[in-house]
Amino acid sequence: MAHIFFAASIQRHIATPEREIDARTLGEGLEAVFAAQPRLRGYILDDQGSLRRHLAVFVDGRPVRDRQHLSDALVDESRVYVIQALSGG
């Protein structure tokens, strides 16, 4: 099973421990997490179901390519990291 990790900066708002997810895409994996942590959905996704701009998500060390439909593929060994993106000047 794939693993999903949420940065401490996100867990400060909503406790979301590391977990295994049985999913073929990032979207399926996030839905599994949201089923257990419904409040997390609004923090991770916008009203259109896309990843919020203040987040950076990596699958197996690569930035997510499909921030709108969340179709990036996952395999059993995948590692998904959800972190707050740095911004400012």
PDB file of C-alpha atoms in Angstrom:
ATOM      1  CA  MET A   1       0.000   0.000   0.000  1.00  0.00           C
ATOM      2  CA  ALA A   2       1.045   3.576  -0.593  1.00  0.00           C
ATOM      3  CA  HIS A   3       1.828   5.859   2.361  1.00  0.00           C
ATOM      4  CA  ILE A   4       0.694   9.445   2.817  1.00  0.00           C
ATOM      5  CA  PHE A   5       2.410  11.929   5.100  1.00  0.00           C
ATOM      6  CA  PHE A   6       1.198  15.371   6.174  1.00  0.00           C
ATOM      7  CA  ALA A   7       3.714  17.990   7.301  1.00  0.00           C
ATOM      8  CA  ALA A   8       3.711  19.212  10.893  1.00  0.00           C
ATOM      9  CA  SER A   9       2.545  22.626   9.681  1.00  0.00           C
ATOM     10  CA  ILE A  10      -0.688  20.994   8.471  1.00  0.00           C
ATOM     11  CA  GLN A  11      -1.053  18.774  11.516  1.00  0.00           C
ATOM     12  CA  ARG A  12      -0.923  21.894  13.652  1.00  0.00           C
ATOM     13  CA  HIS A  13      -4.403  22.677  12.297  1.00  0.00           C
ATOM     14  CA  ILE A  14      -5.810  19.151  11.913  1.00  0.00           C
ATOM     15  CA  ALA A  15      -4.141  16.086  13.428  1.00  0.00           C
ATOM     16  CA  THR A  16      -3.474  13.773  10.503  1.00  0.00           C
ATOM     17  CA  PRO A  17      -1.035  10.958  11.222  1.00  0.00           C
ATOM     18  CA  GLU A  18       0.888   9.087   8.549  1.00  0.00           C
ATOM     19  CA  ARG A  19      -1.236   6.317   7.094  1.00  0.00           C
ATOM     20  CA  GLU A  20      -1.340   3.601   4.486  1.00  0.00           C
ATOM     21  CA  ILE A  21      -3.738   4.169   1.611  1.00  0.00           C
ATOM     22  CA  ASP A  22      -5.109   1.626  -0.842  1.00  0.00           C
ATOM     23  CA  ALA A  23      -5.396   3.813  -3.930  1.00  0.00           C
ATOM     24  CA  ARG A  24      -4.399   3.938  -7.599  1.00  0.00           C
ATOM     25  CA  THR A  25      -4.422   7.746  -7.889  1.00  0.00           C
ATOM     26  CA  LEU A  26      -3.709  10.714  -5.665  1.00  0.00           C
ATOM     27  CA  GLY A  27      -7.411  11.594  -5.719  1.00  0.00           C
ATOM     28  CA  GLU A  28      -8.405   8.143  -4.465  1.00  0.00           C
ATOM     29  CA  GLY A  29      -5.770   8.347  -1.749  1.00  0.00           C
ATOM     30  CA  LEU A  30      -6.937  11.739  -0.553  1.00  0.00           C
ATOM     31  CA  GLU A  31     -10.560  10.555  -0.539  1.00  0.00           C
ATOM     32  CA  ALA A  32      -9.539   7.692   1.764  1.00  0.00           C
ATOM     33  CA  VAL A  33      -7.939  10.197   4.141  1.00  0.00           C
ATOM     34  CA  PHE A  34     -10.946  12.549   3.959  1.00  0.00           C
ATOM     35  CA  ALA A  35     -13.259   9.657   4.883  1.00  0.00           C
ATOM     36  CA  ALA A  36     -11.399   9.410   8.196  1.00  0.00           C
ATOM     37  CA  GLN A  37     -10.689  13.158   8.569  1.00  0.00           C
ATOM     38  CA  PRO A  38     -13.549  15.090   6.884  1.00  0.00           C
ATOM     39  CA  ARG A  39     -12.336  18.497   8.126  1.00  0.00           C
ATOM     40  CA  LEU A  40      -9.096  18.042   6.220  1.00  0.00           C
ATOM     41  CA  ARG A  41     -10.858  18.249   2.826  1.00  0.00           C
ATOM     42  CA  GLY A  42     -11.451  22.006   3.067  1.00  0.00           C
ATOM     43  CA  TYR A  43      -7.846  22.608   4.022  1.00  0.00           C
ATOM     44  CA  ILE A  44      -6.407  20.532   1.164  1.00  0.00           C
ATOM     45  CA  LEU A  45      -8.916  21.121  -1.660  1.00  0.00           C
ATOM     46  CA  ASP A  46     -10.614  24.270  -2.935  1.00  0.00           C
ATOM     47  CA  ASP A  47     -14.301  24.572  -3.888  1.00  0.00           C
ATOM     48  CA  GLN A  48     -13.619  23.018  -7.304  1.00  0.00           C
ATOM     49  CA  GLY A  49     -11.842  19.990  -5.827  1.00  0.00           C
ATOM     50  CA  SER A  50      -8.355  21.134  -6.881  1.00  0.00           C
ATOM     51  CA  LEU A  51      -5.337  21.291  -4.590  1.00  0.00           C
ATOM     52  CA  ARG A  52      -5.121  24.623  -2.818  1.00  0.00           C
ATOM     53  CA  ARG A  53      -2.338  26.932  -3.963  1.00  0.00           C
ATOM     54  CA  HIS A  54      -0.694  27.063  -0.534  1.00  0.00           C
ATOM     55  CA  LEU A  55       0.101  23.338  -0.683  1.00  0.00           C
ATOM     56  CA  ALA A  56       2.872  21.397  -2.340  1.00  0.00           C
ATOM     57  CA  VAL A  57       2.254  17.695  -2.919  1.00  0.00           C
ATOM     58  CA  PHE A  58       4.908  15.213  -3.967  1.00  0.00           C
ATOM     59  CA  VAL A  59       4.430  11.640  -5.159  1.00  0.00           C
ATOM     60  CA  ASP A  60       7.609   9.583  -5.004  1.00  0.00           C
ATOM     61  CA  GLY A  61       9.729  12.723  -4.788  1.00  0.00           C
ATOM     62  CA  ARG A  62       8.148  14.468  -7.786  1.00  0.00           C
ATOM     63  CA  PRO A  63       5.725  17.401  -7.678  1.00  0.00           C
ATOM     64  CA  VAL A  64       2.144  16.469  -8.502  1.00  0.00           C
ATOM     65  CA  ARG A  65       1.406  17.267 -12.137  1.00  0.00           C
ATOM     66  CA  ASP A  66      -2.392  17.174 -12.077  1.00  0.00           C
ATOM     67  CA  ARG A  67      -3.438  19.586  -9.326  1.00  0.00           C
ATOM     68  CA  GLN A  68      -6.964  19.843 -10.732  1.00  0.00           C
ATOM     69  CA  HIS A  69      -8.097  16.231 -11.260  1.00  0.00           C
ATOM     70  CA  LEU A  70      -5.576  14.568  -8.918  1.00  0.00           C
ATOM     71  CA  SER A  71      -4.963  11.779 -11.427  1.00  0.00           C
ATOM     72  CA  ASP A  72      -1.266  11.230 -10.636  1.00  0.00           C
ATOM     73  CA  ALA A  73      -0.728   7.474 -10.368  1.00  0.00           C
ATOM     74  CA  LEU A  74       0.178   5.688  -7.148  1.00  0.00           C
ATOM     75  CA  VAL A  75       1.721   2.242  -6.779  1.00  0.00           C
ATOM     76  CA  ASP A  76       2.060   0.048  -3.700  1.00  0.00           C
ATOM     77  CA  GLU A  77       5.429   1.560  -2.777  1.00  0.00           C
ATOM     78  CA  SER A  78       4.421   5.192  -3.396  1.00  0.00           C
ATOM     79  CA  ARG A  79       5.140   7.873  -0.837  1.00  0.00           C
ATOM     80  CA  VAL A  80       2.906  10.951  -0.893  1.00  0.00           C
ATOM     81  CA  TYR A  81       3.997  14.071   0.987  1.00  0.00           C
ATOM     82  CA  VAL A  82       1.618  16.979   1.570  1.00  0.00           C
ATOM     83  CA  ILE A  83       3.325  20.146   2.782  1.00  0.00           C
ATOM     84  CA  GLN A  84       2.587  23.842   2.970  1.00  0.00           C
ATOM     85  CA  ALA A  85       4.318  25.702   0.165  1.00  0.00           C
ATOM     86  CA  LEU A  86       6.565  28.608   1.050  1.00  0.00           C
ATOM     87  CA  SER A  87       5.567  31.964  -0.337  1.00  0.00           C
ATOM     88  CA  GLY A  88       6.359  35.588   0.146  1.00  0.00           C
ATOM     89  CA  GLY A  89       9.225  37.826  -0.767  1.00  0.00           C
TER      90      GLY A  89
END
